C-alpha cells in the first residue's frame, strides 16, 4: 500500500469528520467569495458613487448585486456592509471549526497509528528485534508517526485551499474568461518555481527523518550503555557523537525551515507582477472600444476582478506552502506505512488447540533450525524425548545451539524442519498464549520493570493474592531481602532492577516463576553470573522450583546439573551424547572431557588459590553479617536504648543478621573445596 493510500484508509475510518471537513471547506470558500465580490461595489458606493449600472457586467455579478435592488441610499449601503461582515464572520467560523476538526482527526490518527504500532511490536517474532535497532523503533513510534499523522491535517488544509481556489477561479472565469486564461499562464510560471521548492522540501524531509532516527538510536545506546561508557571513561567521545547527530538534525531542520521561508516572498513578488500584468491586459480586453456609459461599469468589473485575484494570490501561496509541508512529511509517511505493514514482518501463526497440561512427554523429532535470513543451520537433526516430571540438562560449548533449542519450546521461533510435540500434538497447533502461559522461563539476564517488587513478582498474573506473592517469595529465598528494602514489597526496583543485586534479581525471577506454577520450566544459565553465596541461595530456590516439574536446564557449570534425569551434550547444533551424569562419565566422551576441564585439571597450586579465594570471600561474608549483629546486641545489652520500639527493631535486625550468617556457614560446610581441605 502506498503511503498516501495508507493515510486515506486510516482517515476514512472517521467518515463523519471527513464529510465535515469537506462541508466546512466548501462553506468557507463560498463565504469568502461572496464577501470578496461585494467589497468593491460597497467601497465605490461608500465613496459616493451613484448606483452602479451593471447591465453590461457578467451575469454572476448582476445576480449578486440583485440582492440589494430593493434598497436605496443608506439602507442599501448598510445592507451591503452587513452581508460583507456576515460573510467574513461565517468564513472565519468555518475555518476555525475546520481547524478543530482537522486537529481532532490528526490526534485520532496519531493514537491509532501508535496503538497499532505497539500491537504490531507485541505480535512480531523475536527475529524482527534481532534485525531492527531499538532506536529506530522508538523514533518511528515517537517521531515519525506524529509527522505522518500531521500529513492528514495538511491534506485537509490542502483540500480546503483547493476548494477555495476553484471557487475563485469560477468567479474569475465568469467575469472574464480571457483575463483568466492570461492569469493562468502567468500563475503557471509561479507554479513551476514553487515545484522546485516542493522537491527540496521532500529531500530535506527525508534527511530530517534519517537524522532523527540516528539521533534516537545513539541516545538510546548511551542511556542503556552508560555503565560501560563510564567504566572506560569514554564520556567525551559519546558526547561528541551525540553532539554531531544533534547538529546534523538541527541543520536539516534549518534547511527545511529556510526552504519554507523562501516560498512566501517569491509568491508575493510573483503575484504583484501578475497583477500588474493583468491590469495591462485587462485595459486592452475590457476597456477597449468601450462607450462612456459602459466605462464606469466595466471599471467596476475590472476592480472586482483584480480584487478577487488579489485575494486569490495569497491562497495560491498558501497552497504552495502546504504542498511543500506535505512533501516534507512524505518521508515520514513512507516510513510509517512500511512500519505498520504486517505482510513483510515475521508473525507467528497461531493454533486453535488450547493447551491445558502435559500428560506424557515432550518430543523433539528430527529438528533442524536456521535463523531467518541465514543459510547456516544452528540445529541439525535433533531427536529428544522429555518425559513428564523429569529434568533434561543441555550442556556444550558456546554456540552449540542450547539456547536456540530452548527458544523453540515456547515458540519464539519455529523449526525449519522437523517438529516439537507435546503429547503427540505439534506446538504449531496450540494456541500460543495458552502454551506460553503454561511455561516459565528464568534466564541469566533477568528483566525487571521499574515497578514495585510486588508487581514484578506478580507480572502477567491477575488473580493472585498477597499471601500467594509472599509464599512465592519465601520459597524463592527472596522474602528476607525484600523485607529489608525501604518499602518492602512496595519498593520500586529501578530500571531493569538496577537497585537490586544479581542474586536478588534472580530470586525475584524465580519467585515470579513459582507464582505462575508453570507446567514446563526453562532455566537458561540462571546461576552463571552470580557469586558463590548468591549462587547457593539461588540454587536452593531453583531446586524448589524444579521439584516434580518438567524442566529444561541450560548450564555451563556442570556441578548444577548432576542430578538431572538426562544430560544432553550438544556440539555444533547436534546431539553427541545423552545420559545421566554417571553414565556420561563412564563413556569418557565429550561430557567427560568437559567435566575434567572444570573439575580435574587444576594443579595443587591452583586448588590452593581457589580455596584461599573462597576462604577470604566467605570470611568477608561472615564479618559483613556478624558486625551489625554484634553492634545491635551490644546496644540492647548495655541498656543504651530506652525506646521499647527501637529495642525491638535492633533485636529484629540482629536476628536477620544471624539468619544470613547461618546460611553463609551452611554454604561453607557444604562447599566441595572446603571439604577437600578437611
XYZ file of C-alpha atoms in Angstrom, residues 24-487:
464
model
C -16.650 23.364 6.108
C -14.051 23.838 3.377
C -16.701 24.463 0.730
C -18.626 26.802 3.068
C -15.505 28.802 3.847
C -14.725 29.187 0.149
C -18.285 30.318 -0.672
C -18.462 32.865 2.163
C -15.035 34.150 1.186
C -16.003 34.608 -2.455
C -19.318 36.323 -1.640
C -17.682 38.811 0.676
C -14.887 39.494 -1.778
C -17.297 40.048 -4.691
C -19.360 42.635 -2.820
C -16.495 44.610 -1.278
C -15.581 46.596 -4.413
C -19.139 47.848 -5.177
C -19.526 48.560 -1.460
C -16.388 50.723 -1.398
C -17.460 52.595 -4.551
C -20.898 53.348 -3.106
C -19.367 54.317 0.226
C -17.151 56.848 -1.598
C -20.276 58.489 -3.019
C -20.523 56.907 -6.443
C -24.067 56.623 -7.682
C -25.822 53.330 -8.049
C -23.776 51.256 -10.390
C -25.027 50.372 -13.817
C -24.119 46.696 -14.200
C -26.294 45.692 -17.117
C -23.135 45.030 -19.113
C -21.455 43.185 -16.239
C -21.118 39.382 -16.180
C -24.286 37.548 -15.038
C -22.766 36.327 -11.763
C -22.067 39.912 -10.657
C -25.524 41.024 -11.777
C -27.173 38.241 -9.748
C -25.052 39.035 -6.699
C -25.848 42.746 -6.786
C -29.505 41.993 -7.482
C -29.787 41.091 -3.791
C -29.645 44.785 -2.987
C -32.044 46.088 -5.668
C -34.864 46.649 -3.218
C -32.846 49.020 -1.071
C -31.971 52.666 -1.663
C -29.432 55.076 -0.261
C -28.202 54.412 3.239
C -30.271 51.257 3.664
C -28.584 49.732 0.595
C -25.145 50.613 1.905
C -25.945 49.269 5.400
C -27.314 46.006 3.987
C -24.181 45.539 1.851
C -21.978 46.151 4.916
C -23.964 43.609 6.942
C -23.715 40.994 4.190
C -19.945 41.505 3.870
C -19.446 41.321 7.639
C -21.657 38.246 7.889
C -19.767 36.532 5.063
C -16.401 37.301 6.700
C -17.596 36.112 10.129
C -19.084 32.906 8.717
C -15.927 32.243 6.677
C -13.733 32.574 9.770
C -16.081 30.430 11.858
C -15.951 27.738 9.176
C -12.145 27.984 9.084
C -11.914 27.798 12.884
C -14.179 24.755 13.126
C -12.311 23.158 10.210
C -9.020 23.591 12.070
C -10.533 21.978 15.177
C -11.901 19.071 13.141
C -8.621 18.511 11.275
C -6.645 18.708 14.537
C -9.018 16.221 16.174
C -8.661 13.897 13.182
C -4.871 14.246 13.301
C -4.801 13.359 17.023
C -7.072 10.383 16.439
C -4.749 9.171 13.684
C -1.704 9.585 15.931
C -3.408 7.483 18.607
C -4.482 4.884 16.036
C -1.019 4.679 14.471
C 0.681 4.320 17.844
C -1.786 1.751 19.163
C -1.487 -0.360 16.027
C 2.284 0.105 16.071
C 2.516 -1.116 19.673
C 0.175 -4.011 18.883
C 2.372 -4.917 15.922
C 5.526 -4.796 18.065
C 3.926 -7.182 20.545
C 2.820 -9.546 17.763
C 6.012 -9.819 15.709
C 8.550 -12.587 16.330
C 11.850 -12.044 18.098
C 13.609 -12.153 14.727
C 12.212 -8.674 13.994
C 14.043 -7.249 17.013
C 17.229 -9.049 16.050
C 17.229 -7.184 12.722
C 15.830 -3.812 13.800
C 17.536 -1.251 16.010
C 15.547 -0.335 19.100
C 16.407 3.320 18.463
C 14.741 3.089 15.040
C 11.614 1.609 16.592
C 11.410 4.329 19.246
C 11.930 7.019 16.597
C 9.093 5.607 14.493
C 6.702 5.440 17.443
C 7.576 8.809 18.976
C 8.559 10.997 15.996
C 7.668 9.610 12.592
C 4.087 8.700 13.494
C 3.427 12.257 14.683
C 4.819 13.693 11.465
C 2.883 11.214 9.338
C -0.401 11.949 11.130
C 0.269 15.651 10.637
C 0.221 14.913 6.910
C -3.538 14.262 7.055
C -4.030 17.638 8.736
C -2.019 19.279 5.954
C -4.005 17.271 3.383
C -7.278 18.645 4.804
C -5.870 22.147 4.629
C -4.812 21.436 1.062
C -8.298 20.252 0.222
C -9.878 23.382 1.726
C -7.426 25.598 -0.127
C -8.099 23.834 -3.428
C -11.860 24.298 -2.992
C -11.312 27.998 -2.311
C -9.141 28.303 -5.418
C -11.761 26.540 -7.573
C -14.499 28.873 -6.325
C -12.372 31.947 -7.011
C -11.350 30.647 -10.430
C -15.005 30.012 -11.256
C -15.809 33.624 -10.366
C -12.871 34.916 -12.382
C -13.931 32.881 -15.428
C -17.497 34.180 -15.036
C -16.202 37.742 -15.071
C -13.741 37.333 -17.967
C -12.509 34.082 -19.385
C -9.927 35.973 -21.482
C -8.328 37.548 -18.422
C -8.479 34.221 -16.601
C -6.554 32.464 -19.378
C -3.896 35.172 -19.235
C -3.820 34.906 -15.446
C -3.460 31.111 -15.597
C -0.481 31.395 -17.950
C 1.240 33.821 -15.568
C 0.455 31.735 -12.490
C 1.723 28.603 -14.222
C 5.179 30.151 -14.094
C 4.725 30.693 -10.344
C 3.717 27.026 -10.025
C 6.877 25.882 -11.819
C 9.029 27.959 -9.492
C 7.273 26.526 -6.435
C 7.676 22.985 -7.709
C 11.419 23.420 -7.222
C 10.871 24.217 -3.542
C 8.436 21.318 -3.130
C 11.109 18.889 -4.348
C 13.627 20.443 -1.961
C 11.126 20.036 0.893
C 10.775 16.345 0.130
C 14.559 15.978 0.096
C 15.008 17.834 3.400
C 12.156 15.844 4.975
C 13.930 12.598 4.124
C 17.207 13.900 5.553
C 15.423 15.046 8.725
C 13.873 11.604 9.218
C 17.275 9.923 8.776
C 18.957 12.280 11.244
C 16.136 11.854 13.777
C 16.465 8.076 13.508
C 20.230 8.258 14.042
C 19.832 10.615 16.994
C 17.230 8.405 18.712
C 19.403 5.313 18.228
C 22.548 6.967 19.543
C 20.728 8.416 22.568
C 19.247 5.020 23.449
C 22.669 3.361 23.196
C 24.179 5.963 25.524
C 21.427 5.588 28.120
C 21.476 1.780 28.087
C 25.273 1.554 27.936
C 26.076 4.267 30.464
C 27.824 1.820 32.791
C 30.228 0.699 30.067
C 30.790 4.292 28.940
C 31.776 5.361 32.438
C 33.861 2.252 33.061
C 36.143 3.100 30.119
C 35.934 6.896 30.605
C 34.503 7.382 27.116
C 32.053 10.147 28.005
C 33.751 12.738 25.777
C 33.609 10.525 22.688
C 29.921 9.706 23.238
C 29.154 13.385 23.843
C 30.807 14.327 20.566
C 28.956 11.534 18.767
C 25.546 12.623 20.025
C 26.519 16.273 19.504
C 27.170 15.540 15.824
C 23.735 13.938 15.491
C 22.097 16.928 17.173
C 23.961 19.421 14.962
C 23.151 17.465 11.794
C 19.493 17.165 12.774
C 19.223 20.874 13.553
C 20.965 21.703 10.276
C 18.423 19.616 8.386
C 15.605 21.313 10.317
C 17.067 24.743 9.493
C 17.347 23.905 5.797
C 13.744 22.747 5.805
C 12.532 25.936 7.523
C 14.659 28.107 5.226
C 13.041 26.413 2.254
C 9.579 27.157 3.678
C 10.531 30.774 4.382
C 11.534 31.360 0.750
C 8.132 30.382 -0.634
C 6.032 33.344 0.566
C 8.381 36.137 -0.596
C 8.722 34.542 -4.025
C 4.965 34.079 -4.314
C 4.309 37.642 -3.180
C 6.678 39.178 -5.739
C 5.341 36.884 -8.461
C 1.762 37.798 -7.502
C 2.359 41.546 -7.692
C 3.956 41.158 -11.113
C 0.986 39.046 -12.198
C -1.499 41.690 -11.035
C 0.357 44.452 -12.885
C 0.354 42.300 -15.992
C -3.377 41.626 -15.617
C -4.088 45.361 -15.251
C -2.305 45.958 -18.538
C -4.071 43.058 -20.274
C -7.440 43.948 -18.759
C -7.207 47.500 -20.038
C -6.828 46.188 -23.557
C -9.501 43.486 -23.263
C -12.273 45.066 -21.184
C -11.897 48.800 -21.791
C -11.055 48.668 -25.468
C -13.730 50.277 -27.710
C -15.996 50.911 -24.689
C -18.510 53.753 -24.711
C -18.576 56.373 -21.991
C -21.698 54.800 -20.464
C -20.061 51.382 -20.281
C -16.716 52.631 -18.955
C -17.899 53.103 -15.365
C -19.495 49.651 -15.145
C -16.548 47.942 -16.812
C -14.121 49.730 -14.479
C -16.106 48.348 -11.568
C -15.990 44.856 -13.068
C -12.224 45.155 -13.596
C -11.874 46.318 -9.989
C -13.839 43.294 -8.770
C -11.726 41.000 -10.918
C -8.450 42.469 -9.642
C -9.680 42.362 -6.052
C -10.680 38.700 -6.435
C -7.302 37.996 -7.994
C -5.548 39.883 -5.204
C -7.402 37.751 -2.645
C -6.649 34.607 -4.654
C -2.877 35.060 -4.815
C -2.298 34.557 -1.048
C -4.472 31.440 -1.257
C -2.244 30.117 -4.069
C 0.811 30.984 -1.979
C -0.781 29.101 0.927
C -1.376 26.130 -1.375
C 2.287 26.076 -2.391
C 3.375 26.224 1.246
C 1.045 23.358 2.129
C 2.357 21.312 -0.789
C 5.879 21.936 0.463
C 4.995 20.882 4.014
C 3.186 17.809 2.750
C 6.250 16.841 0.697
C 8.418 17.414 3.769
C 6.481 14.866 5.836
C 6.095 12.398 2.963
C 9.292 10.625 4.061
C 7.731 10.027 7.492
C 4.522 8.818 5.841
C 6.510 6.267 3.839
C 8.373 5.130 6.968
C 5.138 4.706 8.948
C 3.441 2.924 6.045
C 6.270 0.399 5.939
C 6.336 0.123 9.740
C 2.615 -0.707 10.007
C 2.735 -3.373 7.304
C 2.328 -6.924 8.551
C 2.995 -8.798 5.329
C 6.746 -8.054 5.430
C 7.259 -8.911 9.110
C 7.692 -12.261 10.862
C 4.489 -13.008 12.766
C 3.944 -16.405 14.336
C 0.921 -18.354 13.169
C -1.469 -19.325 15.934
C -3.040 -22.727 16.536
C -6.555 -23.426 17.736
C -5.933 -26.036 20.469
C -5.922 -24.613 23.974
C -3.020 -26.046 25.964
C -4.090 -27.494 29.309
C -1.315 -29.681 30.745
C 1.467 -32.109 29.915
C 0.337 -35.684 30.400
C 3.116 -37.814 28.902
C 6.123 -36.250 27.224
C 7.662 -33.575 25.044
C 9.220 -34.937 21.854
C 11.671 -33.240 19.521
C 11.615 -35.047 16.207
C 14.310 -34.673 13.529
C 14.506 -30.962 14.237
C 16.665 -28.546 12.219
C 16.735 -24.773 12.516
C 18.404 -21.763 10.912
C 17.694 -18.159 11.857
C 15.637 -16.288 9.231
C 17.860 -14.752 6.591
C 20.772 -17.078 7.394
C 21.772 -20.181 5.482
C 23.888 -21.835 8.172
C 21.902 -24.211 10.365
C 22.099 -23.759 14.125
C 20.452 -27.128 14.853
C 20.660 -30.275 12.732
C 18.595 -33.458 13.098
C 17.899 -33.186 16.830
C 15.790 -36.004 18.339
C 14.948 -35.900 22.049
C 12.281 -37.000 24.495
C 11.471 -35.302 27.813
C 9.098 -37.397 29.953
C 6.703 -35.562 32.221
C 8.169 -34.542 35.591
C 11.812 -35.073 34.557
C 14.717 -32.689 34.162
C 16.732 -32.525 30.963
C 20.017 -30.588 31.040
C 21.602 -29.132 27.913
C 25.391 -28.724 28.034
C 28.047 -27.878 25.496
C 30.340 -25.133 24.343
C 29.068 -21.667 23.461
C 27.341 -21.693 20.098
C 26.393 -25.363 20.351
C 22.670 -24.490 19.987
C 21.483 -24.971 23.579
C 19.659 -21.656 23.989
C 18.278 -21.857 20.466
C 16.750 -25.250 21.209
C 15.217 -23.870 24.406
C 13.781 -20.888 22.480
C 11.890 -23.265 20.212
C 9.859 -24.712 23.104
C 7.791 -21.542 23.792
C 7.709 -20.938 20.020
C 9.879 -17.854 19.961
C 10.879 -19.395 16.637
C 9.592 -22.307 14.554
C 11.899 -25.075 13.258
C 12.857 -25.181 9.593
C 12.482 -28.959 9.528
C 11.027 -31.465 11.962
C 8.697 -30.626 14.813
C 8.204 -30.418 18.557
C 5.190 -32.171 20.042
C 3.525 -32.219 23.432
C 1.600 -35.434 23.989
C 1.695 -36.019 20.245
C 0.331 -32.588 19.243
C 2.558 -30.247 17.249
C 3.356 -26.989 19.029
C 2.059 -25.116 15.956
C -1.406 -26.496 16.640
C -1.568 -24.992 20.130
C -2.824 -21.508 20.923
C 0.367 -19.551 21.594
C -0.998 -17.625 24.563
C -2.192 -20.706 26.430
C 1.067 -22.519 25.611
C 3.343 -19.758 26.874
C 1.236 -19.194 29.978
C 1.970 -22.812 30.919
C 5.736 -22.258 30.629
C 8.129 -20.489 32.951
C 11.440 -19.065 31.765
C 14.253 -18.000 34.095
C 17.343 -16.756 32.303
C 20.708 -15.315 33.245
C 19.639 -11.818 32.167
C 16.593 -11.292 34.358
C 14.396 -8.396 33.318
C 12.529 -6.397 35.936
C 10.267 -3.429 35.291
C 10.730 -0.114 37.080
C 7.855 -1.021 39.347
C 7.288 -2.399 42.809
C 8.655 -5.750 43.946
C 5.071 -6.981 44.292
C 4.107 -6.097 40.728
C 7.291 -7.596 39.313
C 6.693 -10.921 41.053
C 3.035 -10.961 40.024
C 3.760 -9.791 36.457
C 1.341 -11.372 33.998
C -0.892 -12.700 36.785
C -4.237 -11.099 37.559
C -5.827 -13.398 40.112
C -3.164 -13.687 42.812
C -3.423 -12.684 46.447
C -0.893 -11.021 48.712
C -0.468 -14.334 50.508
C 0.393 -16.054 47.215
C 3.071 -13.450 46.454
C 4.613 -13.727 49.926
C 4.612 -17.523 49.758
C 6.361 -17.464 46.380
C 8.969 -15.014 47.713
C 9.669 -17.242 50.706
C 10.038 -20.376 48.563
C 12.476 -18.434 46.324
C 14.638 -17.316 49.292
C 13.671 -13.741 48.423
C 11.382 -12.812 51.322
C 14.158 -11.865 53.720
C 15.928 -9.347 51.479
C 12.588 -7.960 50.248
C 11.526 -7.136 53.811
C 14.816 -5.286 54.304
C 14.088 -2.952 51.381
C 12.838 0.558 52.313
C 9.184 -0.131 51.459
